[in-house]
Amino acid sequence: MGVPPGRVTSGAWGRALLRLVFVLALPAVLVAVWWAASAGSTNVYWPPLRTVFGVFPDVWTGARLRGDVLPSVLRLAAGYTTAAVAGVALGTVIGSWRRVRALCEPVLEFLRAVPPPVLVPVIMLFAGIGDTMKIAVIASGCVWPVLLNTVEGIRAVDPVLAETARSYGITGVARLRDVVLRSASPQIFAGLRQALSIGIILMVISEMFAASNGLGFTVVQFQRGFAIPDMWTGILLLGLLGFLLSVLFGLAERRVLGWYHGLRESGRRSP
């Protein structure tokens, strides 16, 4: 008798539990090592981990989460979304026409070689020191992996598939949406994943310049005020934020690219 649709089997629960153990095992070991190594520390710059954990609830209260963490997340979301839309749009145009690609390639290689943090003072001159500057800094760094991966994904579209779609009369927006972007979507998501970590780094860097709130601003204030355990809590919170965003991105990726992962799984099982 088959399993009713939507019913989770004991085997699925077992695999999920095993995967959770694998995900949490290494972080648990690292925390244990850190806890043991710092337990007897008298170095003011390297406080015991139990001290860092002890001050965490007092530092990151609800008011500070609303006043510093929420603005950072909103800036990251705005900059990342801007980069994703611009990167996919430009990458589709550049990847679809060989002459455009040949024309743009030297400029793209030049621009992507410029480290995004170097652009912070330049963007400050044009965009001021408000949220626009911070969003622009995040977008300027996140756009490159999305754009370049989109170009490569568009270039790698199977010519037989493209020709078949043309022969069936699939053209225009339908061809772009259902054939070109769908075929390139695994590589586009690879670029989006790279851009996520870059966005978090640039979010912190942009908030270290002329800011009045945000995670980067708060960590620097703790450091300048010699509140070292508080500073460590900010670093831990940044790591937790990155982990949470990575998990959410993975869930979205598996949902959108379910067809792709299904093809790979069937390919591995076939003899």
PDB file of C-alpha atoms in Angstrom:
ATOM      1  CA  MET A   1       0.000   0.000   0.000  1.00  0.00           C
ATOM      2  CA  GLY A   2       1.386   3.394  -0.963  1.00  0.00           C
ATOM      3  CA  VAL A   3       1.907   6.320   1.368  1.00  0.00           C
ATOM      4  CA  PRO A   4      -0.929   8.899   1.145  1.00  0.00           C
ATOM      5  CA  PRO A   5       0.142  12.210  -0.351  1.00  0.00           C
ATOM      6  CA  GLY A   6       1.273  14.735   2.258  1.00  0.00           C
ATOM      7  CA  ARG A   7       1.932  12.084   4.911  1.00  0.00           C
ATOM      8  CA  VAL A   8       5.441  12.163   6.376  1.00  0.00           C
ATOM      9  CA  THR A   9       6.911   8.697   6.846  1.00  0.00           C
ATOM     10  CA  SER A  10       9.093   7.583   9.742  1.00  0.00           C
ATOM     11  CA  GLY A  11      11.979   7.262   7.295  1.00  0.00           C
ATOM     12  CA  ALA A  12      11.624  10.911   6.301  1.00  0.00           C
ATOM     13  CA  TRP A  13      11.613  11.941   9.959  1.00  0.00           C
ATOM     14  CA  GLY A  14      14.720   9.845  10.522  1.00  0.00           C
ATOM     15  CA  ARG A  15      16.551  11.449   7.618  1.00  0.00           C
ATOM     16  CA  ALA A  16      15.524  14.921   8.793  1.00  0.00           C
ATOM     17  CA  LEU A  17      16.724  14.166  12.330  1.00  0.00           C
ATOM     18  CA  LEU A  18      20.022  12.790  11.035  1.00  0.00           C
ATOM     19  CA  ARG A  19      20.520  15.874   8.887  1.00  0.00           C
ATOM     20  CA  LEU A  20      19.793  18.135  11.870  1.00  0.00           C
ATOM     21  CA  VAL A  21      22.422  16.265  13.895  1.00  0.00           C
ATOM     22  CA  PHE A  22      24.978  16.768  11.104  1.00  0.00           C
ATOM     23  CA  VAL A  23      24.135  20.484  10.902  1.00  0.00           C
ATOM     24  CA  LEU A  24      24.453  21.076  14.648  1.00  0.00           C
ATOM     25  CA  ALA A  25      27.323  18.715  15.441  1.00  0.00           C
ATOM     26  CA  LEU A  26      30.259  20.874  14.305  1.00  0.00           C
ATOM     27  CA  PRO A  27      28.906  24.161  15.783  1.00  0.00           C
ATOM     28  CA  ALA A  28      28.322  22.353  19.096  1.00  0.00           C
ATOM     29  CA  VAL A  29      31.896  21.024  19.094  1.00  0.00           C
ATOM     30  CA  LEU A  30      33.336  24.462  18.260  1.00  0.00           C
ATOM     31  CA  VAL A  31      31.316  26.134  21.022  1.00  0.00           C
ATOM     32  CA  ALA A  32      32.482  23.471  23.487  1.00  0.00           C
ATOM     33  CA  VAL A  33      36.117  23.989  22.468  1.00  0.00           C
ATOM     34  CA  TRP A  34      35.745  27.783  22.743  1.00  0.00           C
ATOM     35  CA  TRP A  35      34.066  27.423  26.141  1.00  0.00           C
ATOM     36  CA  ALA A  36      36.837  25.168  27.471  1.00  0.00           C
ATOM     37  CA  ALA A  37      39.704  27.182  25.959  1.00  0.00           C
ATOM     38  CA  SER A  38      38.459  30.499  27.332  1.00  0.00           C
ATOM     39  CA  ALA A  39      37.188  29.250  30.690  1.00  0.00           C
ATOM     40  CA  GLY A  40      40.209  30.431  32.670  1.00  0.00           C
ATOM     41  CA  SER A  41      41.049  33.445  30.500  1.00  0.00           C
ATOM     42  CA  THR A  42      42.058  36.656  32.261  1.00  0.00           C
ATOM     43  CA  ASN A  43      42.779  38.450  28.980  1.00  0.00           C
ATOM     44  CA  VAL A  44      40.448  41.424  28.755  1.00  0.00           C
ATOM     45  CA  TYR A  45      40.247  41.081  24.972  1.00  0.00           C
ATOM     46  CA  TRP A  46      39.453  37.359  25.130  1.00  0.00           C
ATOM     47  CA  PRO A  47      36.780  36.989  27.836  1.00  0.00           C
ATOM     48  CA  PRO A  48      35.425  33.569  28.840  1.00  0.00           C
ATOM     49  CA  LEU A  49      32.582  32.426  26.626  1.00  0.00           C
ATOM     50  CA  ARG A  50      30.329  32.032  29.682  1.00  0.00           C
ATOM     51  CA  THR A  51      30.795  35.787  30.308  1.00  0.00           C
ATOM     52  CA  VAL A  52      29.801  36.564  26.703  1.00  0.00           C
ATOM     53  CA  PHE A  53      26.730  34.354  26.983  1.00  0.00           C
ATOM     54  CA  GLY A  54      25.912  35.922  30.347  1.00  0.00           C
ATOM     55  CA  VAL A  55      25.755  39.500  29.019  1.00  0.00           C
ATOM     56  CA  PHE A  56      24.005  38.559  25.761  1.00  0.00           C
ATOM     57  CA  PRO A  57      20.406  38.900  27.069  1.00  0.00           C
ATOM     58  CA  ASP A  58      21.220  42.214  28.752  1.00  0.00           C
ATOM     59  CA  VAL A  59      22.824  43.667  25.606  1.00  0.00           C
ATOM     60  CA  TRP A  60      20.383  42.539  22.931  1.00  0.00           C
ATOM     61  CA  THR A  61      17.116  43.614  24.438  1.00  0.00           C
ATOM     62  CA  GLY A  62      13.937  44.171  22.461  1.00  0.00           C
ATOM     63  CA  ALA A  63      14.644  47.892  22.169  1.00  0.00           C
ATOM     64  CA  ARG A  64      18.115  47.288  20.748  1.00  0.00           C
ATOM     65  CA  LEU A  65      16.823  44.660  18.339  1.00  0.00           C
ATOM     66  CA  ARG A  66      14.305  47.197  17.006  1.00  0.00           C
ATOM     67  CA  GLY A  67      16.756  50.079  17.040  1.00  0.00           C
ATOM     68  CA  ASP A  68      19.853  48.402  15.579  1.00  0.00           C
ATOM     69  CA  VAL A  69      19.154  44.935  14.173  1.00  0.00           C
ATOM     70  CA  LEU A  70      15.942  45.755  12.305  1.00  0.00           C
ATOM     71  CA  PRO A  71      17.455  48.741  10.387  1.00  0.00           C
ATOM     72  CA  SER A  72      20.422  46.580   9.396  1.00  0.00           C
ATOM     73  CA  VAL A  73      18.179  43.795   8.104  1.00  0.00           C
ATOM     74  CA  LEU A  74      16.024  46.266   6.156  1.00  0.00           C
ATOM     75  CA  ARG A  75      19.104  47.845   4.532  1.00  0.00           C
ATOM     76  CA  LEU A  76      20.446  44.411   3.672  1.00  0.00           C
ATOM     77  CA  ALA A  77      17.102  43.385   2.155  1.00  0.00           C
ATOM     78  CA  ALA A  78      16.865  46.596   0.088  1.00  0.00           C
ATOM     79  CA  GLY A  79      20.442  46.409  -1.205  1.00  0.00           C
ATOM     80  CA  TYR A  80      20.290  42.677  -1.862  1.00  0.00           C
ATOM     81  CA  THR A  81      16.969  42.898  -3.709  1.00  0.00           C
ATOM     82  CA  THR A  82      18.235  45.796  -5.821  1.00  0.00           C
ATOM     83  CA  ALA A  83      21.357  43.826  -6.727  1.00  0.00           C
ATOM     84  CA  ALA A  84      19.362  40.677  -7.506  1.00  0.00           C
ATOM     85  CA  VAL A  85      16.962  42.457  -9.864  1.00  0.00           C
ATOM     86  CA  ALA A  86      19.699  44.486 -11.573  1.00  0.00           C
ATOM     87  CA  GLY A  87      22.070  41.500 -11.813  1.00  0.00           C
ATOM     88  CA  VAL A  88      19.498  39.169 -13.367  1.00  0.00           C
ATOM     89  CA  ALA A  89      18.217  41.836 -15.785  1.00  0.00           C
ATOM     90  CA  LEU A  90      21.654  42.966 -16.964  1.00  0.00           C
ATOM     91  CA  GLY A  91      22.995  39.410 -16.992  1.00  0.00           C
ATOM     92  CA  THR A  92      20.103  38.290 -19.189  1.00  0.00           C
ATOM     93  CA  VAL A  93      20.749  41.077 -21.681  1.00  0.00           C
ATOM     94  CA  ILE A  94      24.519  40.554 -21.750  1.00  0.00           C
ATOM     95  CA  GLY A  95      24.275  36.772 -21.891  1.00  0.00           C
ATOM     96  CA  SER A  96      21.696  36.694 -24.663  1.00  0.00           C
ATOM     97  CA  TRP A  97      23.720  38.532 -27.309  1.00  0.00           C
ATOM     98  CA  ARG A  98      27.296  37.614 -28.150  1.00  0.00           C
ATOM     99  CA  ARG A  99      28.264  41.095 -29.381  1.00  0.00           C
ATOM    100  CA  VAL A 100      26.925  42.765 -26.237  1.00  0.00           C
ATOM    101  CA  ARG A 101      28.859  40.252 -24.163  1.00  0.00           C
ATOM    102  CA  ALA A 102      32.074  40.914 -26.094  1.00  0.00           C
ATOM    103  CA  LEU A 103      31.568  44.653 -25.679  1.00  0.00           C
ATOM    104  CA  CYS A 104      30.843  44.529 -21.925  1.00  0.00           C
ATOM    105  CA  GLU A 105      33.256  41.805 -20.819  1.00  0.00           C
ATOM    106  CA  PRO A 106      36.383  44.009 -20.375  1.00  0.00           C
ATOM    107  CA  VAL A 107      34.384  46.565 -18.368  1.00  0.00           C
ATOM    108  CA  LEU A 108      32.823  43.852 -16.200  1.00  0.00           C
ATOM    109  CA  GLU A 109      36.200  42.300 -15.455  1.00  0.00           C
ATOM    110  CA  PHE A 110      37.573  45.736 -14.520  1.00  0.00           C
ATOM    111  CA  LEU A 111      34.674  46.657 -12.254  1.00  0.00           C
ATOM    112  CA  ARG A 112      34.427  43.339 -10.461  1.00  0.00           C
ATOM    113  CA  ALA A 113      38.146  43.527  -9.635  1.00  0.00           C
ATOM    114  CA  VAL A 114      37.547  46.696  -7.590  1.00  0.00           C
ATOM    115  CA  PRO A 115      36.944  45.702  -3.933  1.00  0.00           C
ATOM    116  CA  PRO A 116      33.486  47.010  -2.901  1.00  0.00           C
ATOM    117  CA  PRO A 117      34.716  48.483   0.441  1.00  0.00           C
ATOM    118  CA  VAL A 118      36.969  50.833  -1.568  1.00  0.00           C
ATOM    119  CA  LEU A 119      33.842  52.353  -3.104  1.00  0.00           C
ATOM    120  CA  VAL A 120      32.367  53.356   0.277  1.00  0.00           C
ATOM    121  CA  PRO A 121      34.053  56.818   0.387  1.00  0.00           C
ATOM    122  CA  VAL A 122      33.117  57.428  -3.261  1.00  0.00           C
ATOM    123  CA  ILE A 123      29.477  56.452  -2.724  1.00  0.00           C
ATOM    124  CA  MET A 124      29.394  58.672   0.392  1.00  0.00           C
ATOM    125  CA  LEU A 125      30.352  61.654  -1.779  1.00  0.00           C
ATOM    126  CA  PHE A 126      27.393  61.105  -4.105  1.00  0.00           C
ATOM    127  CA  ALA A 127      24.770  59.561  -1.811  1.00  0.00           C
ATOM    128  CA  GLY A 128      25.527  61.235   1.514  1.00  0.00           C
ATOM    129  CA  ILE A 129      25.685  59.358   4.805  1.00  0.00           C
ATOM    130  CA  GLY A 130      22.087  58.176   5.091  1.00  0.00           C
ATOM    131  CA  ASP A 131      20.444  54.868   4.346  1.00  0.00           C
ATOM    132  CA  THR A 132      20.777  55.475   0.594  1.00  0.00           C
ATOM    133  CA  MET A 133      24.559  55.242   0.882  1.00  0.00           C
ATOM    134  CA  LYS A 134      24.412  52.006   2.857  1.00  0.00           C
ATOM    135  CA  ILE A 135      21.940  50.392   0.456  1.00  0.00           C
ATOM    136  CA  ALA A 136      24.059  51.501  -2.507  1.00  0.00           C
ATOM    137  CA  VAL A 137      27.196  49.995  -0.946  1.00  0.00           C
ATOM    138  CA  ILE A 138      25.449  46.659  -0.386  1.00  0.00           C
ATOM    139  CA  ALA A 139      23.980  46.640  -3.900  1.00  0.00           C
ATOM    140  CA  SER A 140      27.296  47.590  -5.527  1.00  0.00           C
ATOM    141  CA  GLY A 141      29.005  44.547  -4.042  1.00  0.00           C
ATOM    142  CA  CYS A 142      26.166  42.027  -4.346  1.00  0.00           C
ATOM    143  CA  VAL A 143      25.410  42.690  -7.990  1.00  0.00           C
ATOM    144  CA  TRP A 144      28.565  41.097  -9.436  1.00  0.00           C
ATOM    145  CA  PRO A 145      28.129  37.436  -8.489  1.00  0.00           C
ATOM    146  CA  VAL A 146      24.475  37.606  -9.563  1.00  0.00           C
ATOM    147  CA  LEU A 147      25.285  39.299 -12.861  1.00  0.00           C
ATOM    148  CA  LEU A 148      28.234  37.093 -13.796  1.00  0.00           C
ATOM    149  CA  ASN A 149      26.457  33.864 -12.866  1.00  0.00           C
ATOM    150  CA  THR A 150      23.396  34.948 -14.829  1.00  0.00           C
ATOM    151  CA  VAL A 151      25.555  35.621 -17.894  1.00  0.00           C
ATOM    152  CA  GLU A 152      27.148  32.177 -17.632  1.00  0.00           C
ATOM    153  CA  GLY A 153      23.786  30.539 -16.998  1.00  0.00           C
ATOM    154  CA  ILE A 154      22.234  32.191 -20.065  1.00  0.00           C
ATOM    155  CA  ARG A 155      25.219  31.190 -22.189  1.00  0.00           C
ATOM    156  CA  ALA A 156      24.892  27.563 -21.051  1.00  0.00           C
ATOM    157  CA  VAL A 157      21.253  27.162 -22.121  1.00  0.00           C
ATOM    158  CA  ASP A 158      20.997  23.976 -24.158  1.00  0.00           C
ATOM    159  CA  PRO A 159      20.835  25.031 -27.859  1.00  0.00           C
ATOM    160  CA  VAL A 160      18.709  21.960 -28.653  1.00  0.00           C
ATOM    161  CA  LEU A 161      16.193  23.009 -25.998  1.00  0.00           C
ATOM    162  CA  ALA A 162      16.175  26.590 -27.305  1.00  0.00           C
ATOM    163  CA  GLU A 163      15.660  25.396 -30.872  1.00  0.00           C
ATOM    164  CA  THR A 164      12.905  23.012 -29.818  1.00  0.00           C
ATOM    165  CA  ALA A 165      11.097  25.827 -28.020  1.00  0.00           C
ATOM    166  CA  ARG A 166      11.401  27.986 -31.123  1.00  0.00           C
ATOM    167  CA  SER A 167      10.015  25.231 -33.334  1.00  0.00           C
ATOM    168  CA  TYR A 168       6.982  24.928 -31.038  1.00  0.00           C
ATOM    169  CA  GLY A 169       6.357  28.650 -31.305  1.00  0.00           C
ATOM    170  CA  ILE A 170       7.498  29.513 -27.783  1.00  0.00           C
ATOM    171  CA  THR A 171       8.928  32.993 -28.210  1.00  0.00           C
ATOM    172  CA  GLY A 172       9.064  36.351 -26.505  1.00  0.00           C
ATOM    173  CA  VAL A 173       8.347  36.589 -22.783  1.00  0.00           C
ATOM    174  CA  ALA A 174       7.254  32.924 -22.572  1.00  0.00           C
ATOM    175  CA  ARG A 175      10.593  31.763 -24.012  1.00  0.00           C
ATOM    176  CA  LEU A 176      12.534  34.045 -21.694  1.00  0.00           C
ATOM    177  CA  ARG A 177      10.583  32.928 -18.610  1.00  0.00           C
ATOM    178  CA  ASP A 178      10.019  29.227 -19.262  1.00  0.00           C
ATOM    179  CA  VAL A 179      13.134  28.291 -21.210  1.00  0.00           C
ATOM    180  CA  VAL A 180      16.003  30.746 -20.774  1.00  0.00           C
ATOM    181  CA  LEU A 181      15.618  31.857 -17.144  1.00  0.00           C
ATOM    182  CA  ARG A 182      14.408  28.431 -16.018  1.00  0.00           C
ATOM    183  CA  SER A 183      17.463  26.735 -17.525  1.00  0.00           C
ATOM    184  CA  ALA A 184      19.794  29.354 -16.065  1.00  0.00           C
ATOM    185  CA  SER A 185      18.116  29.412 -12.632  1.00  0.00           C
ATOM    186  CA  PRO A 186      20.542  26.952 -10.906  1.00  0.00           C
ATOM    187  CA  GLN A 187      23.482  29.197 -11.777  1.00  0.00           C
ATOM    188  CA  ILE A 188      21.521  32.340 -10.919  1.00  0.00           C
ATOM    189  CA  PHE A 189      20.818  30.914  -7.465  1.00  0.00           C
ATOM    190  CA  ALA A 190      24.507  30.093  -7.053  1.00  0.00           C
ATOM    191  CA  GLY A 191      25.227  33.790  -7.635  1.00  0.00           C
ATOM    192  CA  LEU A 192      22.480  34.835  -5.233  1.00  0.00           C
ATOM    193  CA  ARG A 193      23.963  32.604  -2.536  1.00  0.00           C
ATOM    194  CA  GLN A 194      27.424  34.167  -2.989  1.00  0.00           C
ATOM    195  CA  ALA A 195      25.876  37.642  -2.924  1.00  0.00           C
ATOM    196  CA  LEU A 196      24.156  36.950   0.407  1.00  0.00           C
ATOM    197  CA  SER A 197      27.419  36.576   2.339  1.00  0.00           C
ATOM    198  CA  ILE A 198      28.906  39.594   0.540  1.00  0.00           C
ATOM    199  CA  GLY A 199      25.828  41.612   1.458  1.00  0.00           C
ATOM    200  CA  ILE A 200      26.216  40.860   5.184  1.00  0.00           C
ATOM    201  CA  ILE A 201      29.874  41.919   5.082  1.00  0.00           C
ATOM    202  CA  LEU A 202      29.077  45.163   3.263  1.00  0.00           C
ATOM    203  CA  MET A 203      26.138  45.844   5.585  1.00  0.00           C
ATOM    204  CA  VAL A 204      28.531  45.868   8.547  1.00  0.00           C
ATOM    205  CA  ILE A 205      31.197  47.903   6.721  1.00  0.00           C
ATOM    206  CA  SER A 206      28.728  50.544   5.528  1.00  0.00           C
ATOM    207  CA  GLU A 207      27.412  50.975   9.084  1.00  0.00           C
ATOM    208  CA  MET A 208      30.906  51.645  10.393  1.00  0.00           C
ATOM    209  CA  PHE A 209      31.001  54.951   8.474  1.00  0.00           C
ATOM    210  CA  ALA A 210      29.006  57.917   9.751  1.00  0.00           C
ATOM    211  CA  ALA A 211      26.115  55.803  11.067  1.00  0.00           C
ATOM    212  CA  SER A 212      23.869  56.301  14.074  1.00  0.00           C
ATOM    213  CA  ASN A 213      22.434  52.789  14.319  1.00  0.00           C
ATOM    214  CA  GLY A 214      22.859  49.294  12.948  1.00  0.00           C
ATOM    215  CA  LEU A 215      24.826  46.192  13.884  1.00  0.00           C
ATOM    216  CA  GLY A 216      28.136  47.458  12.484  1.00  0.00           C
ATOM    217  CA  PHE A 217      27.725  50.785  14.297  1.00  0.00           C
ATOM    218  CA  THR A 218      26.880  49.053  17.586  1.00  0.00           C
ATOM    219  CA  VAL A 219      29.847  46.661  17.460  1.00  0.00           C
ATOM    220  CA  VAL A 220      32.216  49.593  16.836  1.00  0.00           C
ATOM    221  CA  GLN A 221      30.650  51.551  19.717  1.00  0.00           C
ATOM    222  CA  PHE A 222      31.170  48.599  22.060  1.00  0.00           C
ATOM    223  CA  GLN A 223      34.808  48.358  20.939  1.00  0.00           C
ATOM    224  CA  ARG A 224      35.411  52.091  21.429  1.00  0.00           C
ATOM    225  CA  GLY A 225      33.732  51.966  24.834  1.00  0.00           C
ATOM    226  CA  PHE A 226      35.940  49.043  25.846  1.00  0.00           C
ATOM    227  CA  ALA A 227      32.855  46.859  26.398  1.00  0.00           C
ATOM    228  CA  ILE A 228      34.650  43.786  25.065  1.00  0.00           C
ATOM    229  CA  PRO A 229      32.107  41.082  26.106  1.00  0.00           C
ATOM    230  CA  ASP A 230      29.342  43.218  24.584  1.00  0.00           C
ATOM    231  CA  MET A 231      31.379  43.502  21.388  1.00  0.00           C
ATOM    232  CA  TRP A 232      31.690  39.709  21.219  1.00  0.00           C
ATOM    233  CA  THR A 233      27.919  39.372  21.567  1.00  0.00           C
ATOM    234  CA  GLY A 234      27.533  41.564  18.465  1.00  0.00           C
ATOM    235  CA  ILE A 235      29.886  39.305  16.520  1.00  0.00           C
ATOM    236  CA  LEU A 236      27.948  36.232  17.645  1.00  0.00           C
ATOM    237  CA  LEU A 237      24.677  37.881  16.644  1.00  0.00           C
ATOM    238  CA  LEU A 238      26.075  38.615  13.181  1.00  0.00           C
ATOM    239  CA  GLY A 239      26.996  34.948  12.828  1.00  0.00           C
ATOM    240  CA  LEU A 240      23.520  33.867  13.922  1.00  0.00           C
ATOM    241  CA  LEU A 241      21.959  36.319  11.459  1.00  0.00           C
ATOM    242  CA  GLY A 242      24.082  34.934   8.637  1.00  0.00           C
ATOM    243  CA  PHE A 243      23.151  31.363   9.568  1.00  0.00           C
ATOM    244  CA  LEU A 244      19.430  32.193   9.721  1.00  0.00           C
ATOM    245  CA  LEU A 245      19.511  33.937   6.333  1.00  0.00           C
ATOM    246  CA  SER A 246      21.401  31.000   4.844  1.00  0.00           C
ATOM    247  CA  VAL A 247      18.762  28.556   6.114  1.00  0.00           C
ATOM    248  CA  LEU A 248      15.935  30.710   4.723  1.00  0.00           C
ATOM    249  CA  PHE A 249      17.741  31.014   1.408  1.00  0.00           C
ATOM    250  CA  GLY A 250      18.241  27.238   1.272  1.00  0.00           C
ATOM    251  CA  LEU A 251      14.529  26.643   1.876  1.00  0.00           C
ATOM    252  CA  ALA A 252      13.580  29.093  -0.890  1.00  0.00           C
ATOM    253  CA  GLU A 253      16.154  27.582  -3.240  1.00  0.00           C
ATOM    254  CA  ARG A 254      14.893  24.038  -2.706  1.00  0.00           C
ATOM    255  CA  ARG A 255      11.341  25.175  -3.357  1.00  0.00           C
ATOM    256  CA  VAL A 256      12.124  27.128  -6.530  1.00  0.00           C
ATOM    257  CA  LEU A 257      14.668  24.620  -7.872  1.00  0.00           C
ATOM    258  CA  GLY A 258      12.733  21.519  -6.868  1.00  0.00           C
ATOM    259  CA  TRP A 259      12.650  20.360 -10.502  1.00  0.00           C
ATOM    260  CA  TYR A 260      16.433  20.712 -10.771  1.00  0.00           C
ATOM    261  CA  HIS A 261      17.191  18.789  -7.589  1.00  0.00           C
ATOM    262  CA  GLY A 262      14.730  16.115  -8.730  1.00  0.00           C
ATOM    263  CA  LEU A 263      16.589  15.736 -12.023  1.00  0.00           C
ATOM    264  CA  ARG A 264      19.938  15.447 -10.229  1.00  0.00           C
ATOM    265  CA  GLU A 265      18.537  12.863  -7.809  1.00  0.00           C
ATOM    266  CA  SER A 266      17.079  10.767 -10.609  1.00  0.00           C
ATOM    267  CA  GLY A 267      20.373  11.061 -12.506  1.00  0.00           C
ATOM    268  CA  ARG A 268      22.300   9.696  -9.522  1.00  0.00           C
ATOM    269  CA  ARG A 269      19.892   6.767  -9.130  1.00  0.00           C
ATOM    270  CA  SER A 270      19.899   5.798 -12.792  1.00  0.00           C
ATOM    271  CA  PRO A 271      22.515   3.162 -13.746  1.00  0.00           C
TER     272      PRO A 271
END
